[in-house]
Amino acid sequence: MGGTMDEMRLEPLAVEEAPKRGVVENLEVDKLVAEYKTLAKTNLDEALEKLLALEKQQRLAADMVATKKVCIGIVQVCFFAGNYKLLNEHIVLLSKRRSQLKQAVVGFVQEAMAYIDQIKDLDAKIELISTLNTVTAGKIYVEVERARLVRQLVKIKEETGDIQAAADLIQEVAIETYGALAKTEKIFFILEQVRLCLDCKDFVRGTIMSKKISDRTFREKEAPKTDDKKPTDQQMPEQAALEGTPSLSELKLRYYELIIRIHIHNSDYLEICRAYQSVFADKAISADPAKWSEVLKKICWYIVLASNGVEQQTLLHTIAGEKKLGELVKYHSLIKQFTTTEVDPQDSLNLWHLPIAAKSKPCQTPDPSPVKCRIRALSNTKSEPCQTLNPSPVEHQIQALSNTHSESC
């Protein structure tokens, strides 16, 4: 009983003293790191040697806070010494140390990323980004940092004119599997993948990439207040989007801009019209008369260019019912001519439609207007002016005649 009582008396004392001893150790680590940083100004090698010894001591003790501080100190010492080669070597060295703590890796990777924009030499900047890419590869706890590093390297490649290398590099990242990345940042990354594919004229791959995003992605929903689920150990909590990332509304317009480019390449005018309808429905567009009028004009032209069919006729009548179309008198007249079953002289279709078609340009797309392309192609055949607009008026006239003939029979 005596021995047991002694243990009971000593146990509370041990519990009370443990936190105090930890605080002292952390304060000592801060003091030592500051001391070695000062030493680095006169003797860099000796300072790094002492910092590495201190890092090993704290790492083996599994003190993640102290280990993170020491690792960050090592990175800072190398950077402020201006020795970028030594910086890259120590980043790799710290990441490969036995039983290295995840928090320490996250700490020194984020610290090194903060120095990228401060490096003026382009080769040194690329080398640092490549080193960090190597360190973060395959580590789920630094997947956000890896995605941002890839974007920085892609931006540099694009600025130097190597579009193909930029496209190949960004396609290597399966960004849709990165659970910790913010939704807007993830969408922006995918859109950049699509854009670079289209810039390289790889429309097949660009189309495949674009299918990673659906229309539902841009429907903002409020998270239920009763949902207090916390991420499991295998799930990383979602981080805030990087500053400068476009909003969901801006990303929606970028998405449809790319979709329109794909459909223009495929000459799928019905799908182009649908894409413009989605743009027209956006709050930012519908609130600005200058913007919605231009989009609505494109909707009118592309539905007229689309081949005659059930879907085209359904969409045509839907557009005809748009209230804002009444403010665009000539375009309202155009749609009206294609929604009536009366036979109309072809001259009236070309009286004002052809000059306006020649001036039409798809909104925010670098590709030439398909209207102008088809006008130019038909004009080269030296056909009559009334036939240069598009086969659509002819199709409409034939359909109207067919309906009239059926009724008379």
Short mmCIF file of C-alpha atoms in Angstrom, two decimals:
data_model
loop_
_atom_site.label_atom_id
_atom_site.label_comp_id
_atom_site.label_asym_id
_atom_site.label_seq_id
_atom_site.Cartn_x
_atom_site.Cartn_y
_atom_site.Cartn_z
CA MET A 1 0.00 0.00 0.00
CA GLY A 2 2.88 2.38 0.82
CA GLY A 3 4.36 2.05 -2.65
CA THR A 4 0.97 2.56 -4.23
CA MET A 5 0.33 5.70 -2.20
CA ASP A 6 3.71 7.14 -3.25
CA GLU A 7 2.84 6.55 -6.89
CA MET A 8 -0.51 8.26 -6.35
CA ARG A 9 1.22 11.28 -4.79
CA LEU A 10 3.85 11.51 -7.54
CA GLU A 11 1.51 11.05 -10.52
CA PRO A 12 -0.27 14.45 -10.30
CA LEU A 13 3.08 16.22 -10.02
CA ALA A 14 4.31 14.54 -13.19
CA VAL A 15 1.16 15.53 -15.08
CA GLU A 16 1.47 19.16 -13.99
CA GLU A 17 5.15 19.45 -14.85
CA ALA A 18 4.93 17.90 -18.33
CA PRO A 19 3.32 20.89 -20.08
CA LYS A 20 5.79 23.31 -18.47
CA ARG A 21 8.69 21.25 -19.69
CA GLY A 22 7.21 21.24 -23.24
CA VAL A 23 6.83 25.03 -23.27
CA VAL A 24 10.45 25.46 -22.23
CA GLU A 25 11.60 23.14 -25.00
CA ASN A 26 9.61 25.06 -27.63
CA LEU A 27 11.02 28.35 -26.41
CA GLU A 28 14.51 26.89 -26.55
CA VAL A 29 13.92 25.71 -30.13
CA ASP A 30 12.83 29.22 -31.16
CA LYS A 31 15.90 30.66 -29.47
CA LEU A 32 18.27 28.15 -31.10
CA VAL A 33 16.76 28.65 -34.58
CA ALA A 34 17.15 32.42 -34.25
CA GLU A 35 20.72 31.97 -33.04
CA TYR A 36 21.63 29.70 -35.97
CA LYS A 37 20.06 32.14 -38.45
CA THR A 38 22.38 34.83 -37.13
CA LEU A 39 25.32 32.42 -37.39
CA ALA A 40 24.42 31.71 -41.03
CA LYS A 41 25.36 35.28 -41.96
CA THR A 42 28.99 34.54 -41.17
CA ASN A 43 29.22 30.74 -41.42
CA LEU A 44 26.47 29.16 -43.53
CA ASP A 45 27.78 25.58 -43.44
CA GLU A 46 28.10 25.47 -39.66
CA ALA A 47 24.62 26.98 -39.21
CA LEU A 48 23.03 24.39 -41.51
CA GLU A 49 24.87 21.58 -39.77
CA LYS A 50 23.51 22.67 -36.38
CA LEU A 51 20.00 23.18 -37.74
CA LEU A 52 19.98 19.71 -39.29
CA ALA A 53 21.12 18.19 -36.00
CA LEU A 54 18.36 20.06 -34.17
CA GLU A 55 15.81 18.93 -36.78
CA LYS A 56 16.84 15.29 -36.28
CA GLN A 57 16.51 15.62 -32.51
CA GLN A 58 12.99 17.08 -32.70
CA ARG A 59 11.87 14.70 -35.48
CA LEU A 60 12.88 11.58 -33.54
CA ALA A 61 11.06 13.02 -30.53
CA ALA A 62 7.95 13.33 -32.79
CA ASP A 63 7.59 17.01 -31.90
CA MET A 64 5.78 18.22 -35.02
CA VAL A 65 5.63 21.88 -33.97
CA ALA A 66 9.35 22.14 -33.25
CA THR A 67 10.32 20.06 -36.30
CA LYS A 68 8.25 22.30 -38.57
CA LYS A 69 9.93 25.43 -37.15
CA VAL A 70 13.41 24.01 -37.68
CA CYS A 71 12.65 22.88 -41.26
CA ILE A 72 11.29 26.31 -42.11
CA GLY A 73 14.40 27.84 -40.56
CA ILE A 74 16.64 25.70 -42.79
CA VAL A 75 14.74 26.81 -45.91
CA GLN A 76 14.93 30.46 -44.84
CA VAL A 77 18.66 30.28 -44.21
CA CYS A 78 19.33 28.83 -47.67
CA PHE A 79 17.11 31.34 -49.45
CA PHE A 80 18.38 34.48 -47.75
CA ALA A 81 21.93 33.32 -48.39
CA GLY A 82 21.04 33.54 -52.10
CA ASN A 83 22.20 29.97 -52.71
CA TYR A 84 19.32 28.46 -54.70
CA LYS A 85 21.19 25.25 -55.46
CA LEU A 86 21.67 24.66 -51.73
CA LEU A 87 17.99 25.48 -51.19
CA ASN A 88 16.87 22.80 -53.65
CA GLU A 89 19.25 20.24 -52.15
CA HIS A 90 17.98 20.80 -48.61
CA ILE A 91 14.32 20.69 -49.68
CA VAL A 92 14.92 17.23 -51.17
CA LEU A 93 17.04 16.20 -48.15
CA LEU A 94 14.37 17.20 -45.63
CA SER A 95 11.63 15.41 -47.55
CA LYS A 96 13.60 12.13 -47.64
CA ARG A 97 14.59 12.02 -43.97
CA ARG A 98 13.45 8.93 -42.09
CA SER A 99 10.06 9.25 -40.35
CA GLN A 100 9.69 12.82 -41.55
CA LEU A 101 6.53 14.40 -40.13
CA LYS A 102 3.78 15.43 -42.56
CA GLN A 103 3.28 18.79 -40.85
CA ALA A 104 6.96 19.58 -41.33
CA VAL A 105 6.79 18.77 -45.06
CA VAL A 106 3.72 20.97 -45.50
CA GLY A 107 5.47 23.75 -43.58
CA PHE A 108 8.71 23.94 -45.55
CA VAL A 109 6.96 23.38 -48.90
CA GLN A 110 4.64 26.33 -48.27
CA GLU A 111 7.59 28.43 -47.11
CA ALA A 112 9.56 27.62 -50.27
CA MET A 113 6.53 28.40 -52.46
CA ALA A 114 6.39 31.88 -50.96
CA TYR A 115 9.88 32.56 -52.40
CA ILE A 116 9.05 31.63 -56.03
CA ASP A 117 7.80 35.08 -57.01
CA GLN A 118 10.79 36.72 -55.30
CA ILE A 119 13.32 34.91 -57.50
CA LYS A 120 14.17 37.05 -60.54
CA ASP A 121 16.23 34.50 -62.45
CA LEU A 122 13.86 32.44 -64.61
CA ASP A 123 16.02 29.29 -64.64
CA ALA A 124 16.38 29.34 -60.85
CA LYS A 125 12.62 29.84 -60.49
CA ILE A 126 11.84 26.89 -62.78
CA GLU A 127 14.37 24.70 -60.94
CA LEU A 128 12.78 25.50 -57.57
CA ILE A 129 9.27 24.75 -58.87
CA SER A 130 10.49 21.47 -60.39
CA THR A 131 12.13 20.50 -57.08
CA LEU A 132 8.93 21.22 -55.15
CA ASN A 133 6.93 19.27 -57.75
CA THR A 134 9.20 16.29 -57.18
CA VAL A 135 8.86 16.56 -53.39
CA THR A 136 5.05 16.87 -53.45
CA ALA A 137 4.47 14.07 -56.00
CA GLY A 138 2.37 11.25 -54.57
CA LYS A 139 1.74 12.98 -51.22
CA ILE A 140 -1.96 13.59 -50.66
CA TYR A 141 -1.34 16.01 -47.78
CA VAL A 142 0.36 18.47 -50.16
CA GLU A 143 -1.91 17.94 -53.19
CA VAL A 144 -3.14 21.54 -53.07
CA GLU A 145 0.41 22.84 -53.15
CA ARG A 146 1.26 20.51 -56.04
CA ALA A 147 -1.69 21.72 -58.10
CA ARG A 148 -0.67 25.35 -57.59
CA LEU A 149 2.95 24.58 -58.44
CA VAL A 150 1.92 22.94 -61.71
CA ARG A 151 -0.17 25.98 -62.59
CA GLN A 152 2.79 28.28 -61.96
CA LEU A 153 5.06 26.17 -64.16
CA VAL A 154 2.40 26.00 -66.89
CA LYS A 155 2.08 29.78 -66.81
CA ILE A 156 5.83 30.17 -67.28
CA LYS A 157 5.85 27.71 -70.19
CA GLU A 158 2.95 29.54 -71.83
CA GLU A 159 4.59 32.95 -71.40
CA THR A 160 7.76 31.66 -73.06
CA GLY A 161 5.68 30.47 -76.03
CA ASP A 162 5.91 26.71 -75.40
CA ILE A 163 2.14 26.04 -75.53
CA GLN A 164 2.50 22.34 -76.28
CA ALA A 165 4.75 21.74 -73.27
CA ALA A 166 2.32 23.68 -71.08
CA ALA A 167 -0.60 21.56 -72.34
CA ASP A 168 1.29 18.29 -71.79
CA LEU A 169 2.32 19.34 -68.29
CA ILE A 170 -1.14 20.39 -67.07
CA GLN A 171 -2.76 17.21 -68.43
CA GLU A 172 -0.58 15.08 -66.17
CA VAL A 173 -2.54 16.24 -63.11
CA ALA A 174 -5.81 14.37 -62.39
CA ILE A 175 -7.19 17.43 -60.62
CA GLU A 176 -10.70 15.96 -60.27
CA THR A 177 -9.32 13.54 -57.65
CA TYR A 178 -7.93 16.34 -55.43
CA GLY A 179 -10.46 16.50 -52.60
CA ALA A 180 -8.75 19.24 -50.60
CA LEU A 181 -8.80 21.77 -53.44
CA ALA A 182 -11.54 24.42 -53.40
CA LYS A 183 -14.35 23.90 -55.93
CA THR A 184 -13.68 27.11 -57.87
CA GLU A 185 -9.95 26.45 -58.03
CA LYS A 186 -10.55 22.91 -59.27
CA ILE A 187 -12.95 24.11 -62.00
CA PHE A 188 -10.47 26.80 -63.06
CA PHE A 189 -7.71 24.16 -63.35
CA ILE A 190 -9.90 21.94 -65.58
CA LEU A 191 -10.85 24.90 -67.76
CA GLU A 192 -7.17 25.69 -68.20
CA GLN A 193 -6.61 22.08 -69.28
CA VAL A 194 -9.38 22.45 -71.88
CA ARG A 195 -8.16 25.86 -73.08
CA LEU A 196 -4.59 24.70 -73.63
CA CYS A 197 -5.81 21.65 -75.56
CA LEU A 198 -7.86 23.89 -77.84
CA ASP A 199 -4.94 26.29 -78.26
CA CYS A 200 -2.88 23.30 -79.46
CA LYS A 201 -5.73 22.40 -81.88
CA ASP A 202 -6.29 19.16 -79.97
CA PHE A 203 -10.09 19.33 -80.06
CA VAL A 204 -10.58 15.64 -79.32
CA ARG A 205 -8.72 15.78 -76.02
CA GLY A 206 -10.26 19.18 -75.27
CA THR A 207 -13.75 17.73 -75.71
CA ILE A 208 -12.92 14.83 -73.38
CA MET A 209 -11.52 17.22 -70.76
CA SER A 210 -14.60 19.45 -70.97
CA LYS A 211 -16.85 16.53 -70.00
CA LYS A 212 -15.32 16.61 -66.50
CA ILE A 213 -17.58 19.62 -65.89
CA SER A 214 -21.36 19.58 -66.26
CA ASP A 215 -23.98 22.34 -66.21
CA ARG A 216 -24.93 21.33 -62.66
CA THR A 217 -21.47 22.31 -61.48
CA PHE A 218 -22.35 26.00 -61.72
CA ARG A 219 -25.55 25.79 -59.74
CA GLU A 220 -24.68 27.27 -56.38
CA LYS A 221 -26.39 25.53 -53.48
CA GLU A 222 -26.37 26.55 -49.85
CA ALA A 223 -24.88 23.91 -47.60
CA PRO A 224 -27.45 22.55 -45.09
CA LYS A 225 -26.90 24.01 -41.64
CA THR A 226 -27.59 20.68 -39.96
CA ASP A 227 -24.73 18.99 -41.77
CA ASP A 228 -21.90 18.89 -39.25
CA LYS A 229 -19.98 16.04 -40.83
CA LYS A 230 -16.25 16.27 -40.39
CA PRO A 231 -13.73 14.89 -42.87
CA THR A 232 -12.43 11.45 -42.03
CA ASP A 233 -8.76 10.62 -41.62
CA GLN A 234 -8.62 9.64 -45.30
CA GLN A 235 -10.31 12.87 -46.46
CA MET A 236 -8.49 16.18 -46.55
CA PRO A 237 -10.50 19.25 -45.49
CA GLU A 238 -11.23 21.62 -48.37
CA GLN A 239 -8.94 24.64 -48.35
CA ALA A 240 -9.84 28.19 -49.33
CA ALA A 241 -9.34 29.09 -52.98
CA LEU A 242 -6.12 30.86 -53.94
CA GLU A 243 -6.39 34.63 -54.15
CA GLY A 244 -7.18 35.70 -57.71
CA THR A 245 -9.21 32.59 -58.57
CA PRO A 246 -12.27 33.58 -60.65
CA SER A 247 -15.71 33.36 -59.06
CA LEU A 248 -18.19 30.63 -59.98
CA SER A 249 -20.13 33.04 -62.20
CA GLU A 250 -16.97 34.03 -64.11
CA LEU A 251 -15.97 30.39 -64.47
CA LYS A 252 -19.40 29.60 -65.92
CA LEU A 253 -18.88 32.14 -68.72
CA ARG A 254 -15.36 30.82 -69.37
CA TYR A 255 -16.74 27.29 -69.57
CA TYR A 256 -19.34 28.17 -72.20
CA GLU A 257 -16.76 30.20 -74.13
CA LEU A 258 -14.67 27.03 -74.47
CA ILE A 259 -17.72 24.88 -75.26
CA ILE A 260 -18.66 27.30 -78.05
CA ARG A 261 -15.14 27.04 -79.48
CA ILE A 262 -15.47 23.25 -79.59
CA HIS A 263 -18.89 23.33 -81.27
CA ILE A 264 -17.77 25.97 -83.79
CA HIS A 265 -14.93 23.65 -84.77
CA ASN A 266 -17.48 20.85 -85.26
CA SER A 267 -19.94 23.20 -87.04
CA ASP A 268 -22.63 22.10 -84.58
CA TYR A 269 -24.78 25.24 -84.73
CA LEU A 270 -27.61 23.84 -82.64
CA GLU A 271 -25.26 23.17 -79.71
CA ILE A 272 -23.67 26.60 -80.16
CA CYS A 273 -27.13 28.13 -79.85
CA ARG A 274 -27.80 26.15 -76.66
CA ALA A 275 -24.49 27.27 -75.18
CA TYR A 276 -25.34 30.90 -75.90
CA GLN A 277 -28.75 30.36 -74.28
CA SER A 278 -27.00 29.27 -71.09
CA VAL A 279 -24.83 32.40 -71.27
CA PHE A 280 -27.94 34.51 -71.88
CA ALA A 281 -29.56 33.05 -68.72
CA ASP A 282 -26.63 34.15 -66.54
CA LYS A 283 -27.54 36.93 -64.09
CA ALA A 284 -24.50 39.06 -64.96
CA ILE A 285 -25.37 38.94 -68.67
CA SER A 286 -29.15 39.37 -68.38
CA ALA A 287 -28.71 42.44 -66.17
CA ASP A 288 -26.62 44.31 -68.77
CA PRO A 289 -28.54 45.32 -71.96
CA ALA A 290 -25.30 45.75 -73.93
CA LYS A 291 -24.27 42.17 -73.14
CA TRP A 292 -27.56 40.30 -73.45
CA SER A 293 -28.40 41.99 -76.76
CA GLU A 294 -25.16 40.74 -78.34
CA VAL A 295 -25.70 37.23 -76.97
CA LEU A 296 -29.32 37.16 -78.12
CA LYS A 297 -28.25 38.18 -81.63
CA LYS A 298 -25.88 35.19 -81.71
CA ILE A 299 -28.68 32.92 -80.49
CA CYS A 300 -30.86 34.09 -83.39
CA TRP A 301 -28.14 33.58 -85.99
CA TYR A 302 -27.07 30.13 -84.83
CA ILE A 303 -30.60 28.74 -84.55
CA VAL A 304 -31.18 29.90 -88.14
CA LEU A 305 -27.91 28.29 -89.24
CA ALA A 306 -28.84 24.97 -87.59
CA SER A 307 -30.22 22.22 -89.82
CA ASN A 308 -33.99 21.96 -89.96
CA GLY A 309 -35.32 19.34 -87.54
CA VAL A 310 -37.52 18.70 -84.54
CA GLU A 311 -34.99 20.01 -82.01
CA GLN A 312 -34.23 23.06 -84.14
CA GLN A 313 -37.92 23.89 -84.51
CA THR A 314 -38.57 23.46 -80.78
CA LEU A 315 -35.68 25.74 -79.89
CA LEU A 316 -36.70 28.22 -82.60
CA HIS A 317 -40.17 28.63 -81.11
CA THR A 318 -38.70 28.92 -77.62
CA ILE A 319 -36.52 31.80 -78.80
CA ALA A 320 -39.48 33.39 -80.55
CA GLY A 321 -41.23 33.56 -77.17
CA GLU A 322 -38.37 35.48 -75.53
CA LYS A 323 -39.69 38.87 -74.37
CA LYS A 324 -36.38 40.69 -74.86
CA LEU A 325 -36.34 39.68 -78.53
CA GLY A 326 -39.00 42.32 -79.16
CA GLU A 327 -36.39 44.99 -78.46
CA LEU A 328 -34.29 43.72 -81.38
CA VAL A 329 -36.72 44.46 -84.22
CA LYS A 330 -34.74 43.04 -87.13
CA TYR A 331 -33.81 39.85 -85.27
CA HIS A 332 -37.40 39.43 -84.15
CA SER A 333 -38.37 39.67 -87.81
CA LEU A 334 -35.74 37.06 -88.71
CA ILE A 335 -37.05 34.54 -86.18
CA LYS A 336 -40.63 35.27 -87.16
CA GLN A 337 -39.90 34.42 -90.80
CA PHE A 338 -38.55 31.03 -89.74
CA THR A 339 -41.42 30.24 -87.37
CA THR A 340 -44.20 30.89 -89.88
CA THR A 341 -45.31 28.36 -92.45
CA GLU A 342 -45.93 30.96 -95.13
CA VAL A 343 -43.76 31.00 -98.25
CA ASP A 344 -41.72 34.21 -98.29
CA PRO A 345 -39.72 35.66 -101.21
CA GLN A 346 -36.02 34.94 -100.76
CA ASP A 347 -35.16 38.55 -101.58
CA SER A 348 -36.66 39.69 -98.28
CA LEU A 349 -34.41 37.27 -96.40
CA ASN A 350 -31.31 38.82 -97.94
CA LEU A 351 -32.44 42.44 -97.96
CA TRP A 352 -30.91 43.13 -94.54
CA HIS A 353 -29.89 39.69 -93.20
CA LEU A 354 -26.84 39.37 -95.41
CA PRO A 355 -25.16 42.67 -94.41
CA ILE A 356 -25.71 41.91 -90.71
CA ALA A 357 -24.48 38.34 -91.11
CA ALA A 358 -21.28 39.63 -92.67
CA LYS A 359 -20.62 41.69 -89.54
CA SER A 360 -21.49 38.94 -87.05
CA LYS A 361 -18.79 37.53 -84.78
CA PRO A 362 -19.24 34.87 -82.11
CA CYS A 363 -18.86 36.42 -78.64
CA GLN A 364 -15.48 35.91 -77.00
CA THR A 365 -14.23 33.30 -79.46
CA PRO A 366 -11.04 33.58 -81.54
CA ASP A 367 -12.46 31.46 -84.36
CA PRO A 368 -13.99 33.27 -87.37
CA SER A 369 -17.75 33.43 -87.59
CA PRO A 370 -19.25 30.37 -89.29
CA VAL A 371 -21.79 32.71 -90.85
CA LYS A 372 -19.01 34.59 -92.63
CA CYS A 373 -17.26 31.35 -93.57
CA ARG A 374 -20.34 29.92 -95.22
CA ILE A 375 -21.14 33.21 -96.94
CA ARG A 376 -17.58 33.39 -98.28
CA ALA A 377 -17.64 29.75 -99.42
CA LEU A 378 -20.95 30.14 -101.24
CA SER A 379 -19.95 33.51 -102.70
CA ASN A 380 -16.88 31.91 -104.27
CA THR A 381 -19.19 29.71 -106.32
CA LYS A 382 -20.63 32.87 -107.97
CA SER A 383 -24.16 31.98 -106.84
CA GLU A 384 -27.00 34.46 -106.76
CA PRO A 385 -27.09 36.96 -103.83
CA CYS A 386 -30.31 35.46 -102.48
CA GLN A 387 -28.53 32.10 -102.12
CA THR A 388 -25.44 33.35 -100.31
CA LEU A 389 -26.88 33.59 -96.79
CA ASN A 390 -27.30 29.91 -95.95
CA PRO A 391 -29.18 26.79 -97.01
CA SER A 392 -31.52 27.36 -94.05
CA PRO A 393 -33.87 29.77 -95.88
CA VAL A 394 -34.15 27.26 -98.71
CA GLU A 395 -34.91 24.47 -96.24
CA HIS A 396 -37.55 26.64 -94.61
CA GLN A 397 -39.19 27.45 -97.92
CA ILE A 398 -39.29 23.79 -98.91
CA GLN A 399 -40.81 22.89 -95.54
CA ALA A 400 -43.44 25.64 -95.92
CA LEU A 401 -44.30 24.45 -99.42
CA SER A 402 -44.53 20.88 -98.15
CA ASN A 403 -46.94 21.90 -95.38
CA THR A 404 -49.04 23.94 -97.81
CA HIS A 405 -49.21 21.06 -100.28
CA SER A 406 -50.20 18.61 -97.53
CA GLU A 407 -53.01 20.90 -96.39
CA SER A 408 -54.34 21.37 -99.94
CA CYS A 409 -54.39 17.63 -100.52
#
